[in-house]
Short mmCIF file of C-alpha atoms and ligand atoms in Angstrom, two decimals:
data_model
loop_
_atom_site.label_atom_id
_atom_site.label_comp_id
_atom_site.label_asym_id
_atom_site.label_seq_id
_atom_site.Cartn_x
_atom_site.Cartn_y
_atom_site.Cartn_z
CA UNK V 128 -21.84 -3.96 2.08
CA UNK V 129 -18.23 -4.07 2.38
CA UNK V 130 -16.35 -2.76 -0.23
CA UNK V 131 -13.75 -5.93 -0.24
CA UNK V 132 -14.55 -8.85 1.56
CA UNK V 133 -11.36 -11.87 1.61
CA UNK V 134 -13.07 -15.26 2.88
CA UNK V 135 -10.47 -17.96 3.74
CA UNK V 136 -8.11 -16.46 1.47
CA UNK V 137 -4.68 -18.75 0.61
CA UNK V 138 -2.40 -16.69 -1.94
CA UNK V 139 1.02 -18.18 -3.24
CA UNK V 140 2.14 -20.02 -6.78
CA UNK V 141 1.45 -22.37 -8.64
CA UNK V 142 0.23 -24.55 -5.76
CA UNK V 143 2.88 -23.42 -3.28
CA UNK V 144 1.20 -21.51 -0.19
CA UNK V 145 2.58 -18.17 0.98
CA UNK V 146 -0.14 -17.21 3.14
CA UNK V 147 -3.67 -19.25 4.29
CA UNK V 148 -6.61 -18.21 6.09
CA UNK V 149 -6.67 -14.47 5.57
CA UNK V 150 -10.00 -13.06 6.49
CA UNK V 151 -10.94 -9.43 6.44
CA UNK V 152 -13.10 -6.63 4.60
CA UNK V 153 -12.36 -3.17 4.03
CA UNK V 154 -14.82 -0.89 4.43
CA UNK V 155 -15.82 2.68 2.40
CA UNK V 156 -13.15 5.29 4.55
CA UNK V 157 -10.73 2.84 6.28
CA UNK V 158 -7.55 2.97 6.26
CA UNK V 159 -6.05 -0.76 6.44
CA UNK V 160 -2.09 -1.09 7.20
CA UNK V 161 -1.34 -4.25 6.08
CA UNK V 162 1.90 -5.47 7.97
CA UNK V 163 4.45 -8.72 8.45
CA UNK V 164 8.18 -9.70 7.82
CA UNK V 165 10.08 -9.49 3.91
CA UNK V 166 8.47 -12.22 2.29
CA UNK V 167 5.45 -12.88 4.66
CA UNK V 168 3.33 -12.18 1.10
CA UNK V 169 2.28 -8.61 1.28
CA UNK V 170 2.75 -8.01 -2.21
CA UNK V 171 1.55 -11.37 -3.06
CA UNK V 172 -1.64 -10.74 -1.57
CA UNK V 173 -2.31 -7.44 -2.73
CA UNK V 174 -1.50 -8.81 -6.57
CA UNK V 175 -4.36 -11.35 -6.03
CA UNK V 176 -6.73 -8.48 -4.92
CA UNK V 177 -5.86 -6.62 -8.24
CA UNK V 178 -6.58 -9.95 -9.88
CA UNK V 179 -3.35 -9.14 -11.28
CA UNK V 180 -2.39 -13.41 -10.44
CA UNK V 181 -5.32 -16.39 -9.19
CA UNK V 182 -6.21 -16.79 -5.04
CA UNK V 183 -4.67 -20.76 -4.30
CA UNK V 184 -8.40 -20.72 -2.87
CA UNK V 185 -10.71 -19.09 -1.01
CA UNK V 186 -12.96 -16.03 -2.14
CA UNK V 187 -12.17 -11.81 -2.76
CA UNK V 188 -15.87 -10.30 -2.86
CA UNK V 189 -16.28 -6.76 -4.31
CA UNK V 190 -19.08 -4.69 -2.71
CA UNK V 191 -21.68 -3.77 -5.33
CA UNK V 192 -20.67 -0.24 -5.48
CA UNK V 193 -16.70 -0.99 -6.72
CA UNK V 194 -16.75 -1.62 -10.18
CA UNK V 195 -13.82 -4.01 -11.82
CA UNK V 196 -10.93 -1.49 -12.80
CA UNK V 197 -11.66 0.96 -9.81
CA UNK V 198 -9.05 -0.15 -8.00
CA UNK V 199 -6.26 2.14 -8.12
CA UNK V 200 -2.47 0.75 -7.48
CA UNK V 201 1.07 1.86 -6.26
CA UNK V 202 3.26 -0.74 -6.75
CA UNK V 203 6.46 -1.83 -4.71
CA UNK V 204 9.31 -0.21 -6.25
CA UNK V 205 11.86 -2.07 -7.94
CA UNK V 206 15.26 -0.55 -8.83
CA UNK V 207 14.01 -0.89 -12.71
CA UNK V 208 11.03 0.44 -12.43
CA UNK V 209 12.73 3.37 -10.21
CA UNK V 210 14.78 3.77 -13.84
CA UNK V 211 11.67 4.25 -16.41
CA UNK V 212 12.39 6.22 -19.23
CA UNK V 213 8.89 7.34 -19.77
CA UNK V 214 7.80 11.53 -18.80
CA UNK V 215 5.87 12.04 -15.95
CA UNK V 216 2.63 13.20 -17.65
CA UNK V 217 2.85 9.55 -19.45
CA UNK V 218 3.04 7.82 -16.03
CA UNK V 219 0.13 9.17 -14.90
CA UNK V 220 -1.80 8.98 -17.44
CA UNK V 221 -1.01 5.03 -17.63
CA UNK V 222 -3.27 4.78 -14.14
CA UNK V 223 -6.45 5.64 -16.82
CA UNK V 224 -6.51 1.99 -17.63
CA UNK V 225 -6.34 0.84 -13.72
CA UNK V 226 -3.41 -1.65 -12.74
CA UNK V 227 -2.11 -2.65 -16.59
CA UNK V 228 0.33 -1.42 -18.30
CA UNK V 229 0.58 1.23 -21.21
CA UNK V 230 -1.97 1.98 -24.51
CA UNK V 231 -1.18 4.62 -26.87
CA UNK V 232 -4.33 6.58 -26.86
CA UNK V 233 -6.55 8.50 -24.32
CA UNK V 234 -9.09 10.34 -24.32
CA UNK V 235 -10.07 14.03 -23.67
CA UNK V 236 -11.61 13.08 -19.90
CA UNK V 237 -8.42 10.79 -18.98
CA UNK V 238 -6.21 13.68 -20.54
CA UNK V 239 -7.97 16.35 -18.08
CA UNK V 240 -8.28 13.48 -15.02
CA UNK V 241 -4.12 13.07 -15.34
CA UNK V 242 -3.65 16.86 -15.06
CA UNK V 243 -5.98 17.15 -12.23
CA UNK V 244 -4.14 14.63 -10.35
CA UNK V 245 -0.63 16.11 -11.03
CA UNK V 246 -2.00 19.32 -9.92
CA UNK V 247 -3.63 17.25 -6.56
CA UNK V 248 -0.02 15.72 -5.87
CA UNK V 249 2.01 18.77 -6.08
CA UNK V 250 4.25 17.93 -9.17
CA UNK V 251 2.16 19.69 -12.61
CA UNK V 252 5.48 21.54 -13.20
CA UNK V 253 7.37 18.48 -13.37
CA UNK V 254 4.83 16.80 -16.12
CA UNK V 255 7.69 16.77 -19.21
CA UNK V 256 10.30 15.52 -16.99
CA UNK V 257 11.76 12.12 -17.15
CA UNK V 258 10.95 9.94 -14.46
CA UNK V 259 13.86 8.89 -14.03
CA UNK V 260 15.69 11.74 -13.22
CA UNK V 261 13.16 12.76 -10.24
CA UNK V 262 13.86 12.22 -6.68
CA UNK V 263 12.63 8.80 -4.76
CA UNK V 264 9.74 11.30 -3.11
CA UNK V 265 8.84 12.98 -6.56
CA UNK V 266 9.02 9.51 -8.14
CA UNK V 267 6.04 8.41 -5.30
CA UNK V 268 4.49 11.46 -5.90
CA UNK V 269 4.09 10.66 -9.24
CA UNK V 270 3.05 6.88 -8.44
CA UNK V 271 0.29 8.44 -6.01
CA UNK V 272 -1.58 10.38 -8.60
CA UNK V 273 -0.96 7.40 -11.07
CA UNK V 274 -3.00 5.72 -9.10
CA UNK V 275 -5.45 7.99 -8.15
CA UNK V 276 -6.27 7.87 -11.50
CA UNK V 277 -7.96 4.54 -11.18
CA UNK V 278 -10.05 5.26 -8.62
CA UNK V 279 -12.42 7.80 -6.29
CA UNK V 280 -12.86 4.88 -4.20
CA UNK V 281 -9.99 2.50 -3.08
CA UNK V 282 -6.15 2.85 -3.51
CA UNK V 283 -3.96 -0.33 -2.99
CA UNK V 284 -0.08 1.46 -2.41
CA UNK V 285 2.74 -1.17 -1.70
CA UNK V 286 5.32 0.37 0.53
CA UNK V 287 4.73 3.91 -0.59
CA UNK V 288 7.55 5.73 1.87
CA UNK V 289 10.37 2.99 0.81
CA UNK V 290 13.31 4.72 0.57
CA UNK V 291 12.20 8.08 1.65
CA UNK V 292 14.29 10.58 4.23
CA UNK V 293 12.16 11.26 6.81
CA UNK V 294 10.73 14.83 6.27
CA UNK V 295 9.32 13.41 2.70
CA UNK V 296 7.94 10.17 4.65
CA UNK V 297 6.24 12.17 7.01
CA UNK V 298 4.90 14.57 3.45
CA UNK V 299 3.50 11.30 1.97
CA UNK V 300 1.80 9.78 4.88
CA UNK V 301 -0.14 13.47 5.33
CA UNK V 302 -1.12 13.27 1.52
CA UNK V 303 -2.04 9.59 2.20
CA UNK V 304 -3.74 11.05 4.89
CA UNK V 305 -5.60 13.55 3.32
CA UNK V 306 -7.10 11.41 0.68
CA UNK V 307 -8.83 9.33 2.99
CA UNK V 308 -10.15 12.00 4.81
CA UNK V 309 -11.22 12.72 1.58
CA UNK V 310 -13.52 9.54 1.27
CA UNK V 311 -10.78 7.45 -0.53
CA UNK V 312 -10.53 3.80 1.19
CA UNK V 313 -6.67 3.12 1.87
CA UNK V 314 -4.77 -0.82 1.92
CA UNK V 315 -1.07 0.26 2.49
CA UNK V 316 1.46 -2.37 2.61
CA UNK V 317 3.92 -0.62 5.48
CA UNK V 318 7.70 -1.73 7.32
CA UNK V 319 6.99 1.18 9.21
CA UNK V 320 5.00 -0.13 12.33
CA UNK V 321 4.85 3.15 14.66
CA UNK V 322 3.30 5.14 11.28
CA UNK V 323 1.28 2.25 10.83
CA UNK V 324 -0.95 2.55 14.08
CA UNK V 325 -0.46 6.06 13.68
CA UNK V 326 -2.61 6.43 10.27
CA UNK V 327 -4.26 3.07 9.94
CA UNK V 328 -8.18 2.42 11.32
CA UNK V 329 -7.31 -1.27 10.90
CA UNK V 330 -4.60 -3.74 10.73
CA UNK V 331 -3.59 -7.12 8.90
CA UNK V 332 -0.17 -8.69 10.00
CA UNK V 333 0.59 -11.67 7.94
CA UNK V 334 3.12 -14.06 8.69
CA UNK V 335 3.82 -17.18 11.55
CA UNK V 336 0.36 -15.18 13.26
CA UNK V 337 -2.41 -13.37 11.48
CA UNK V 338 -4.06 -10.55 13.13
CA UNK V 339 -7.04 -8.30 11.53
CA UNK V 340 -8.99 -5.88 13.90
CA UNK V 341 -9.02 -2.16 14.41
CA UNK V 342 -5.56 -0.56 15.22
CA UNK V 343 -6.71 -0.39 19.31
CA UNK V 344 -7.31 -4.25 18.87
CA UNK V 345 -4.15 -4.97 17.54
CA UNK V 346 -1.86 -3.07 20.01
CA UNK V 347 -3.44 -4.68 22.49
CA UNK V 348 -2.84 -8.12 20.66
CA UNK V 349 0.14 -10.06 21.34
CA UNK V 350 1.02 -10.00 17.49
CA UNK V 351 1.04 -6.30 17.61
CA UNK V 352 2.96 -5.95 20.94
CA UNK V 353 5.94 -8.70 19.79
CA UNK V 354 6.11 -6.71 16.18
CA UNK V 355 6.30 -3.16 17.56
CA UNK V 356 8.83 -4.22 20.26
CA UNK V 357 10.78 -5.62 17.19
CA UNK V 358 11.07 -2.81 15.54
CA UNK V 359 12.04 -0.84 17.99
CA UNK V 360 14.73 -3.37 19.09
CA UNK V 361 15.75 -2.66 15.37
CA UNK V 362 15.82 1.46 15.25
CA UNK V 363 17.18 1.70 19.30
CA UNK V 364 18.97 -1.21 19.84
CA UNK V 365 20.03 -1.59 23.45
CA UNK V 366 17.31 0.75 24.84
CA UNK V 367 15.02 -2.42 24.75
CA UNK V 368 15.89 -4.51 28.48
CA UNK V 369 14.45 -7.83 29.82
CA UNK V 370 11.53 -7.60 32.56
CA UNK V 371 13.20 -9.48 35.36
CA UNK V 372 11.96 -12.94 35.35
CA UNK V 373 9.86 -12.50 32.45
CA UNK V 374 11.70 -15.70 30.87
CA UNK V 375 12.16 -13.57 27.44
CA UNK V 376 8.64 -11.32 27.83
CA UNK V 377 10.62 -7.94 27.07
CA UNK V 378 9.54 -4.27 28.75
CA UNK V 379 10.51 -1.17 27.04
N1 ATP H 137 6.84 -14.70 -9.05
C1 ATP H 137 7.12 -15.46 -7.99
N2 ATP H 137 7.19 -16.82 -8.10
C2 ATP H 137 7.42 -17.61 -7.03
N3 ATP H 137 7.60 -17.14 -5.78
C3 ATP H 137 7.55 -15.81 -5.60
C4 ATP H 137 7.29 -14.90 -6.69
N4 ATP H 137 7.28 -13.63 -6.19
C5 ATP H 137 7.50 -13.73 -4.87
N5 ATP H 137 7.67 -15.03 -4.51
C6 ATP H 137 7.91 -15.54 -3.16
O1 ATP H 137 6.75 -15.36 -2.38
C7 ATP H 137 7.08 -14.99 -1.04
C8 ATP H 137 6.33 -13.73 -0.66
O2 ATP H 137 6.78 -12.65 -1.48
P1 ATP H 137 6.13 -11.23 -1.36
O3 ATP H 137 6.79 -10.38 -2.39
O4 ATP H 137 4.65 -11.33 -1.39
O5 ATP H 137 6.58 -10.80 0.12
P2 ATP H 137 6.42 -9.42 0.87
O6 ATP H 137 5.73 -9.69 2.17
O7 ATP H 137 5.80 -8.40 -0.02
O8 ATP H 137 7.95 -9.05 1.17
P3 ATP H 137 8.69 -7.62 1.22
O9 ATP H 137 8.37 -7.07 2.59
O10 ATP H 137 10.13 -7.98 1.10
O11 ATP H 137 8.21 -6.77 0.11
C9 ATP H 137 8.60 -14.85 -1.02
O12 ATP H 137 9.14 -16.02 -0.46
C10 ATP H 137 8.98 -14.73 -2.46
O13 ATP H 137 10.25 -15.27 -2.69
MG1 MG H 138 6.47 -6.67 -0.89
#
């Protein structure tokens, strides 16, 4: 069985409808990019998969073997959160208690699981240091084994290279990388299209079209081929020329 399965999925607020008829299941080792436009409800969606807010309908089924709590989370960064005066040793140790927020006490295991996950993610020597004061990569460092300490099975990371230079992107994706070698189950929320089928096994785009297949299926998909031609309209513009008489169908 699936370790996630989304049936008919609508997410939004209140009753107002972001995104409708999402169907797809992650399975134990992939590696799902989940892609679309600002605002298409990324984040939204991956908030109702933490149950951290109600699905408008439709179902979420967790595979017998993922337990409530085992989910572990990277949020999208906000220029608050970026700002937390908290040390780095008490950010990680937060992830103990899954996707909530802080508690005052821990135990010996969560104690040693926190270390352990520093030590995994590079950045032990920088466990009494303010997070605040770290660089953007350090800070997602940080965030990474945060999360890890949620889980051995599935990690949920919202736009984890935001804001990154590109050596430090290309670090992060590798570590991403890594852990799902590993075993660990990836859904990244990712801008970054070209990284995207790069990584992923599978794809959702969410917007105007929804697309959810393997990363082969989805190039091949006219979702995929409008979106990657986007983006790299956006990062080389005027390298991108019209077909001639392709009435708007573009060839790179
Ligand atoms: N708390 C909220 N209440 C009402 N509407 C919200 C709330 N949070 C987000 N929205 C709206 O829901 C829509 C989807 O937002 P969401 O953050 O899920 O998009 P996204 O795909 O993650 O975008 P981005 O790529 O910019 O991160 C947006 O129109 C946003 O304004
Ligand atoms: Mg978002």
């Amino acid at each position: 069985m699936a370790l996630l399965t989304v049936k008919d999925l609508s997410v939004g607020f209140s009753s107002h409808v972001i995104v409708k008829g999402l169907n797809f299941s992650v399975n134990a080792g992939d590696y799902l990019c989940v892609v679309g436009e600002n605002g298409s409800g990324k984040t939204t969606l991956m908030k109702t998969l933490l149950k951290l807010q109600e699905p408008i309908s439709g179902q979420i089924i967790k595979g017998d073997s993922l337990k409530e709590n085992e989910i572990g989370y990277l949020p999208q960064q906000t220029v608050v959160q970026k700002d937390f005066p908290a040390s780095v040793y008490e950010i990680v140790l937060s992830g103990c208690q899954g996707a909530g927020g802080f508690r005052p006490f821990y135990n010996r295991e969560e104690k040693k699981l926190a270390r352990d996950n520093m030590e995994r993610m590079g950045i032990l020597s920088l466990s009494g240091r303010c997070y605040r004061e770290l660089s953007g990569g350090q800070q997602q460092r940080v965030l990474l084994a945060r999360a890890l300490c949620a889980t051995k099975k599935i990690l949920l990371l919202d736009e984890p290279v935001s804001g990154l230079d590109p050596v430090v992107t290309s670090r992060m994706y590798s570590l991403i990388s890594e852990l799902n070698k590993e075993g660990i189950s990836i859904i990244m929320i990712s801008h970054d299209i070209s990284s995207a089928v790069k990584y992923a096994s599978h794809i959702l785009h969410i917007g105007d079209r929804i697309f959810f297949g393997t990363k082969d299926q989805y190039l091949e998909s006219n979702a995929g081929k409008f979106f990657l031609l986007q983006q790299r309209k956006a990062v080389y513009p005027g390298d991108v020329h019209f077909a001639p008489g392709s009435k708007g169908e573009e060839s790179i």
